[in-house]
Structures are given as C-alpha cells and as structure tokens.
XYZ file of C-alpha atoms in Angstrom:
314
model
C 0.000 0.000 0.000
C 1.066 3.383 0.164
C 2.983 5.106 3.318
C 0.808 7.471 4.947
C 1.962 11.012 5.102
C -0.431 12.868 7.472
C -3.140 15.657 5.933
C -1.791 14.241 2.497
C -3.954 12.876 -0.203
C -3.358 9.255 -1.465
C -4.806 7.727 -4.557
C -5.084 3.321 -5.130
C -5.981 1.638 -8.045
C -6.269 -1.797 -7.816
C -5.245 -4.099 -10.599
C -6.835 -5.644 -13.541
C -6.427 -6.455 -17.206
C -7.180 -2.203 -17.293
C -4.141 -1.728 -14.789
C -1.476 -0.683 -17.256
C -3.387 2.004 -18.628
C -4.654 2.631 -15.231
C -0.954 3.107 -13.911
C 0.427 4.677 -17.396
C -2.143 8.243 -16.464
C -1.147 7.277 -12.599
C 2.709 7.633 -13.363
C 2.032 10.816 -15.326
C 0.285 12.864 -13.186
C 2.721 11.751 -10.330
C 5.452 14.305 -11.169
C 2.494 16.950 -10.610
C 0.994 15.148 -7.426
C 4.300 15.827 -5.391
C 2.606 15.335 -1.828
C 0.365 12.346 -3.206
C 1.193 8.882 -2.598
C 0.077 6.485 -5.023
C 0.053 3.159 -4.787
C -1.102 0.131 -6.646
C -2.614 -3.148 -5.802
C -3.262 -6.589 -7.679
C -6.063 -8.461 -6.645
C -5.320 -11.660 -7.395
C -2.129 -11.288 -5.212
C -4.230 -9.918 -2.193
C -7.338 -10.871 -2.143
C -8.475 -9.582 1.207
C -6.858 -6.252 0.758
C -9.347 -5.758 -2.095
C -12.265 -7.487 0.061
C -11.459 -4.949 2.957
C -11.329 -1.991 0.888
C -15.052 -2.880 -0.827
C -13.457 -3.362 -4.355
C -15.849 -5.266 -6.363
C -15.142 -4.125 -9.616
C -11.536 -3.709 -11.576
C -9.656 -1.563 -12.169
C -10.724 0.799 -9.293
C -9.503 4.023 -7.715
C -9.400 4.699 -4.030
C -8.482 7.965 -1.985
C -8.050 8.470 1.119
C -6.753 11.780 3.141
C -4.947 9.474 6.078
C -8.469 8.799 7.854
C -8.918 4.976 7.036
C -11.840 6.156 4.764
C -11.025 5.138 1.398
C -13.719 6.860 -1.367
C -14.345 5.278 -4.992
C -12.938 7.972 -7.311
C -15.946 8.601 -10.130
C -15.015 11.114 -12.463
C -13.416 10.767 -15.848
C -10.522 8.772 -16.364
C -7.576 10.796 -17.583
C -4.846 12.702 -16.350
C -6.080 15.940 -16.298
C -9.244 14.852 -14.246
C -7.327 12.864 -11.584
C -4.905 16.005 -11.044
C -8.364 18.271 -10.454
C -10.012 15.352 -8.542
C -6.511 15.060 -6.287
C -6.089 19.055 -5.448
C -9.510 19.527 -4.811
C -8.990 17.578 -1.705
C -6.073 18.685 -0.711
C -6.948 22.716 -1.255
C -9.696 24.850 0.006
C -12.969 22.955 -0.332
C -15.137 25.474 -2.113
C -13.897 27.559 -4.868
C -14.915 31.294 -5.385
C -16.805 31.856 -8.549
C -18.400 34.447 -9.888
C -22.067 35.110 -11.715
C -20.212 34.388 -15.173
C -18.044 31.477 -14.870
C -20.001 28.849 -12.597
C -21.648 27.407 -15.555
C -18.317 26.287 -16.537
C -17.410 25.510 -13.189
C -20.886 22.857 -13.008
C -20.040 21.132 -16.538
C -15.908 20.809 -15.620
C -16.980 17.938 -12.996
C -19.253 14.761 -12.696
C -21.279 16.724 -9.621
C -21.424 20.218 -8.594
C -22.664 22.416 -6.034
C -22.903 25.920 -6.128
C -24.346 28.265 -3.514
C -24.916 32.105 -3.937
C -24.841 34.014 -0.956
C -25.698 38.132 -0.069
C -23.805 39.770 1.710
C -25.119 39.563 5.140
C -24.856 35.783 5.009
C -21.926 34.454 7.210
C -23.810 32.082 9.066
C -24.833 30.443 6.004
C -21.416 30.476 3.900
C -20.030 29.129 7.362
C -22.417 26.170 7.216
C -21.987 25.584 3.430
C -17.831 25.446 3.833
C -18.606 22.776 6.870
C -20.625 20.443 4.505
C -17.981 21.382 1.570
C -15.152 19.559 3.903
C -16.898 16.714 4.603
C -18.496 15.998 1.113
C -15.546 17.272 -1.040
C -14.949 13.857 -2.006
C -18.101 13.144 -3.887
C -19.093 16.516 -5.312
C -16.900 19.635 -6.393
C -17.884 22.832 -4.226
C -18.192 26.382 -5.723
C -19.451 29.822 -4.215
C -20.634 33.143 -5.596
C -20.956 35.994 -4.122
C -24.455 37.347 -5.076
C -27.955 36.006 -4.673
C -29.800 33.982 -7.354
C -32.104 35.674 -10.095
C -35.055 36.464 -8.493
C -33.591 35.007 -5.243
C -34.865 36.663 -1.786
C -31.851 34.470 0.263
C -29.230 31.901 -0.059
C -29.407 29.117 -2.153
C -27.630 25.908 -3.617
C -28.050 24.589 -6.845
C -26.330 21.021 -7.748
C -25.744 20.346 -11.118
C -25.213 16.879 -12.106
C -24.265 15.174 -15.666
C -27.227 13.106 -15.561
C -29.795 16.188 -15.353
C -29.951 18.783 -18.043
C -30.609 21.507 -15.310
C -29.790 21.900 -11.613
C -31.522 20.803 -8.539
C -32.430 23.987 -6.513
C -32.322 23.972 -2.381
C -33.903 27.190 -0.925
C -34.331 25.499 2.585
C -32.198 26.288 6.354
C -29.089 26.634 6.044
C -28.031 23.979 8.825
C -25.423 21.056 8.223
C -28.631 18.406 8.520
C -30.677 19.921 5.931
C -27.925 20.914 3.619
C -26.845 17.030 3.636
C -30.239 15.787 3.468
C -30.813 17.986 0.357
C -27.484 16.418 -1.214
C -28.076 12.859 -0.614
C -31.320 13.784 -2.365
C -29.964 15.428 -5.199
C -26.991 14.055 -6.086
C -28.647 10.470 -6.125
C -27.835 8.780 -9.471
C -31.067 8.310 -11.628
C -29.836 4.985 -12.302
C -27.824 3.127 -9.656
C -24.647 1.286 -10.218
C -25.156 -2.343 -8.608
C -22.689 -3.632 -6.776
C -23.351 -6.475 -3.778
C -23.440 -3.719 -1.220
C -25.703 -1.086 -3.312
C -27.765 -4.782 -4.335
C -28.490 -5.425 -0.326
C -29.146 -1.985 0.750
C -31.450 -1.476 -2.373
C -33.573 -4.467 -2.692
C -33.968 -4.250 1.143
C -35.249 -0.695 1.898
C -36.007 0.187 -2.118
C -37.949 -2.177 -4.591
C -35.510 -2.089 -8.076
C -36.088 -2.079 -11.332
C -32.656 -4.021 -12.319
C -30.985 -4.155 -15.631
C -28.308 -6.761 -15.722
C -25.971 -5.776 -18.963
C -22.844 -6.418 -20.246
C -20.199 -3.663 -22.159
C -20.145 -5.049 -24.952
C -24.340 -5.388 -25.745
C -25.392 -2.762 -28.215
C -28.706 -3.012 -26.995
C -27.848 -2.493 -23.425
C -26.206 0.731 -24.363
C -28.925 1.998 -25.899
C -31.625 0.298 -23.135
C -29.615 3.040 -20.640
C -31.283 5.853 -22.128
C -34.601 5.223 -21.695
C -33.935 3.785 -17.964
C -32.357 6.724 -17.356
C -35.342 9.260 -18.878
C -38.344 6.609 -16.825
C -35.948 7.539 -13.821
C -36.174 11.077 -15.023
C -39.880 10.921 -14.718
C -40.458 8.976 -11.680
C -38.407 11.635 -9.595
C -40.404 14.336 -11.135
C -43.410 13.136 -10.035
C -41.800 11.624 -6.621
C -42.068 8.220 -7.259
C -38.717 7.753 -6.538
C -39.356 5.995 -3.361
C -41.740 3.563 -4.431
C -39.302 2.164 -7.465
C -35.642 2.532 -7.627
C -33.630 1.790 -11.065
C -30.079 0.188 -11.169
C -27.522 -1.883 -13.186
C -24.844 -4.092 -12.954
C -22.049 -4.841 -15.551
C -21.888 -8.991 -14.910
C -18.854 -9.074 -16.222
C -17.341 -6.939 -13.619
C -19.527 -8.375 -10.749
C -20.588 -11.291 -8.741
C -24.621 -11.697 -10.110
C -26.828 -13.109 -7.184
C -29.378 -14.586 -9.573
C -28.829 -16.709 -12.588
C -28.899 -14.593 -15.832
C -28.876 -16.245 -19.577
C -29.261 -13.261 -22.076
C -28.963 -9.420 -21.566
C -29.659 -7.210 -21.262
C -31.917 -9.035 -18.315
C -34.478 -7.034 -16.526
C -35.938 -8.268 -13.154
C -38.160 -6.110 -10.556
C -37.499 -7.154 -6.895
C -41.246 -6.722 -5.374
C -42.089 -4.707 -2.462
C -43.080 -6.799 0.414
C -41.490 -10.231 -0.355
C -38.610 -11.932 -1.696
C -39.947 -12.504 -5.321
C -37.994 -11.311 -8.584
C -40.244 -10.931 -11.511
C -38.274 -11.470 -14.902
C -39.175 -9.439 -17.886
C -40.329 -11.488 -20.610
C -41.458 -8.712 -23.625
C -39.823 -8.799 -27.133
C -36.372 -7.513 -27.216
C -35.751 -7.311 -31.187
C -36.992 -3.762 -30.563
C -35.848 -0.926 -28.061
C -38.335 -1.004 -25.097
C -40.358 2.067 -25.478
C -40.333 4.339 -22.051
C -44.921 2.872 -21.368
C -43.590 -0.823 -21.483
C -41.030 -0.409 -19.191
C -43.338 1.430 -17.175
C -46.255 -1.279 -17.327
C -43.876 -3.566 -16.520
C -42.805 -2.166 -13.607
C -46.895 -1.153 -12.621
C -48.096 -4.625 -12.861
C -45.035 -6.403 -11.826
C -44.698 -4.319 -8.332
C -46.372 -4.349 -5.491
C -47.205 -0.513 -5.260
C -48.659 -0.465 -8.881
C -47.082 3.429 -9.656
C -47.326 4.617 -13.052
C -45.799 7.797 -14.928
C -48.489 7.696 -17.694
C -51.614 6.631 -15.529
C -51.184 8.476 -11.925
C -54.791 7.433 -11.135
C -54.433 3.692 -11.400
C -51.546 4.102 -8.955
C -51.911 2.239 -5.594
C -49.896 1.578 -2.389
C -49.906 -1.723 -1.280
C -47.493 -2.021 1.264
C-alpha cells in the first residue's frame, strides 16, 4: 500500500487487465501530485486487501486523506481529471466563482454544487464550507458571491451530468438539511449495482434491475430510456416507491442466474420474489412498457403515464 503522510492525499488503483493504462495516467500525473502517494494493488495477489477496501469491480480508484476512509474515485478517467479530482482535496474545499463562470465551473466535474450568498450571510457560507469539507470527495464545491435571479436568500443549486438543469435547495441553512438535500440530489437516476448497493437497495427500495454487459449494443442503448423513466419517476416523486439500477456482470458477482442481456428483473415490495421481464427484445423497449412492466409487476402499482391507477400496497 502506500505510506501514509499525514493531511496528504493518497490515490489506489487496484489491478486488472485495465491496470497498465490505469498506472500509465497514474505515473504521469505523479510528477504533478508531489505530496500524493500512489500506490497500486493486484487483486489476485491480495485478495483480502481488495475485500477490505469494498473493491468489487476492476480496475478501481481509491483515496483516502490518512483517515482509514477510502472513497471510490468517479469522475473521468484521464490525467487531467485525476490532477483536479486530487487538489480539490487537498486545497480549500469550495472555490470562489463568480455570476459568469459557474456554468463552466458545473459542466468541468461529474457533480457540482454551487451556492450564492448576499452579503449579510456568514452564518450560512459558514455552514456551506462545513458540509464542503466533509463531502468534497463526492461533489466539487463552488461559491458566488451574489444572490440567485429572483432570489430573496441563499441558495444551492447542484448540477449533475445526468440532469440537463440543476436541482435547486432554498431550505435552512443547517449542516442536517444541507446534507439531506445532497443525498437527495446528487442520487444517481440509475444506480450502479454492486453487492453492497444490491443489499441496501432491494432491502429498503424495490428495483427495477438491468443486468448488462459492455459489450451489448442493446444495453447501451436500453440506458437511455432507464435513465429518462428515472427522469420521470423523480419528477413526479415516485422515486421511493421504485428505484432503477444496473450491474455490468462481467465486472460483478450476479446473485441470480442470468442467460441473455440485457436481463431485466423487478425485486417486489413486500417479499422476496424477482419478476423477470419477458417482452420482445428485437426492438428498443419504449419508455410505457417499461413502465407497465414495472406497474403490474410491483407491489405498489405506480405509473408515470396513468397516476390514477396508482396504488400503495405495502
């Protein structure tokens, strides 16, 4: 592994048949990342390291700041990402911007979160730069000094790649709210399955799954409308009631047999059943059938396209 050097960032990638690409950007940017240790590890060599450490895919990067909490690096993989990803945690956690540039500030990063702030709010910015340290791993944190258009207070909009606009938070300005409000907004339409996200999910959240592999055409182009059904359910806050995810089974241990892909199943609410999808593939699923499916298949019936049908059995 790699030494620990106190308050200093440290980046791991563990190894796979990605690795030397992986550790070609890693040994580039390390002439840049002077007070960054980087380290690699092979899986197949040490097993339990990558079992500890929640790897379940490869190749993956880790960081950690020296705390013993390691965080699965997201964003793009290239050099000049890693190097932003990498001095964001090491500098200030929320960058100044100003009315004109945070646009470009929201699309340079995977998730971003702005706040605009008057000038009698210290309270507030105090509270946002609290929440900035301890989320700075996940999201990229920006300020601007100004209100919002048409704006009467403080406010935080999160921008996200998934979303063609941002998520607006006009609530208190307290460190419980503010984080509730994230874990809300920066929630991935579609979930990436892995056998943590797959326990957590199907126990507390009924799943629409689609188990695909990279190299299905199909399941490329099956992402797009799981993604805009997503879309829809959390505009009409049906997000509780059914949750969408994937998993790569190539890159994952699959807890239920699976013969074709893409493979959709729906974990009912209530019980232990899995209901398999069965319609005609030769065709991309149109955004109603995956929605019937997921109606008469659950247990709480929701609909996008016929709210009044919609029922709640619990």
């Amino acid at each position: 592994m790699a030494s620990q050097h106190d308050d200093n960032a440290h980046a791991r990638v563990y190894g796979c048949k990605e690795c030397d690409r992986v550790q070609e950007i890693l040994d580039g940017v390390s002439p840049v990342l002077t007070k960054t240790a980087i380290a690699s590890v092979n899986c197949n060599e040490e097993p339990m390291v990558c079992d500890d450490s929640k790897v379940f895919t490869v190749s993956t990067l880790k960081f950690t700041t020296g705390n013993n909490e390691l965080t699965t690096y997201k964003e793009s993989l290239d050099a000049s990402s890693v190097v932003k990803y990498i001095e964001r945690q090491s500098g200030s956690p929320v960058v100044d911007l100003t009315g004109k540039n945070h646009l470009d500030f929201a699309r340079s990063t995977r998730v971003a979160v702005v706040a605009f702030f008057g000038s009698d709010c210290p309270q507030e910015r105090e509270t946002f730069n609290a929440v900035a340290e301890r989320w700075r791993a996940q999201c990229s944190f920006g300020s601007v000094d100004g209100l919002e258009q048409d704006s009467k207070g403080p406010s935080i909009a999160v921008y996200t790649q998934e979303e063609e606009g941002p998520v607006y938070y006009h609530g208190p300005f307290t460190v419980a709210d503010v984080e509730a409000f994230l874990r809300g907004a920066t929630q991935p339409l579609i979930r990436e399955f892995d056998p943590i996200v797959h326990e957590e999910v199907t126990k507390d959240e009924k799943p629409l799954v689609e188990f695909n592999v990279p190299w299905c055409q199909y399941c490329t182009d099956l992402h797009v409308q799981m993604n805009e059904l997503g879309s829809k359910y959390e505009q009409l806050g049906l997000s509780d009631k059914v949750a969408l995810a994937n998993i790569n089974v190539d890159a994952n241990d699959v807890p239920i047999e699976i013969d074709s892909y893409p493979s959709i199943r729906l974990y009912r609410a209530g019980s232990n059943e899995i209901v398999s999808f069965h319609g005609n593939l030769t065709q991309m699923l149109t955004l109603e059938q995956l929605d019937t499916f997921a109606s008469q298949s659950g247990s709480h019936g929701v609909s996008v396209f016929n709210q009044n049908k919609a029922h709640d059995e619990l």
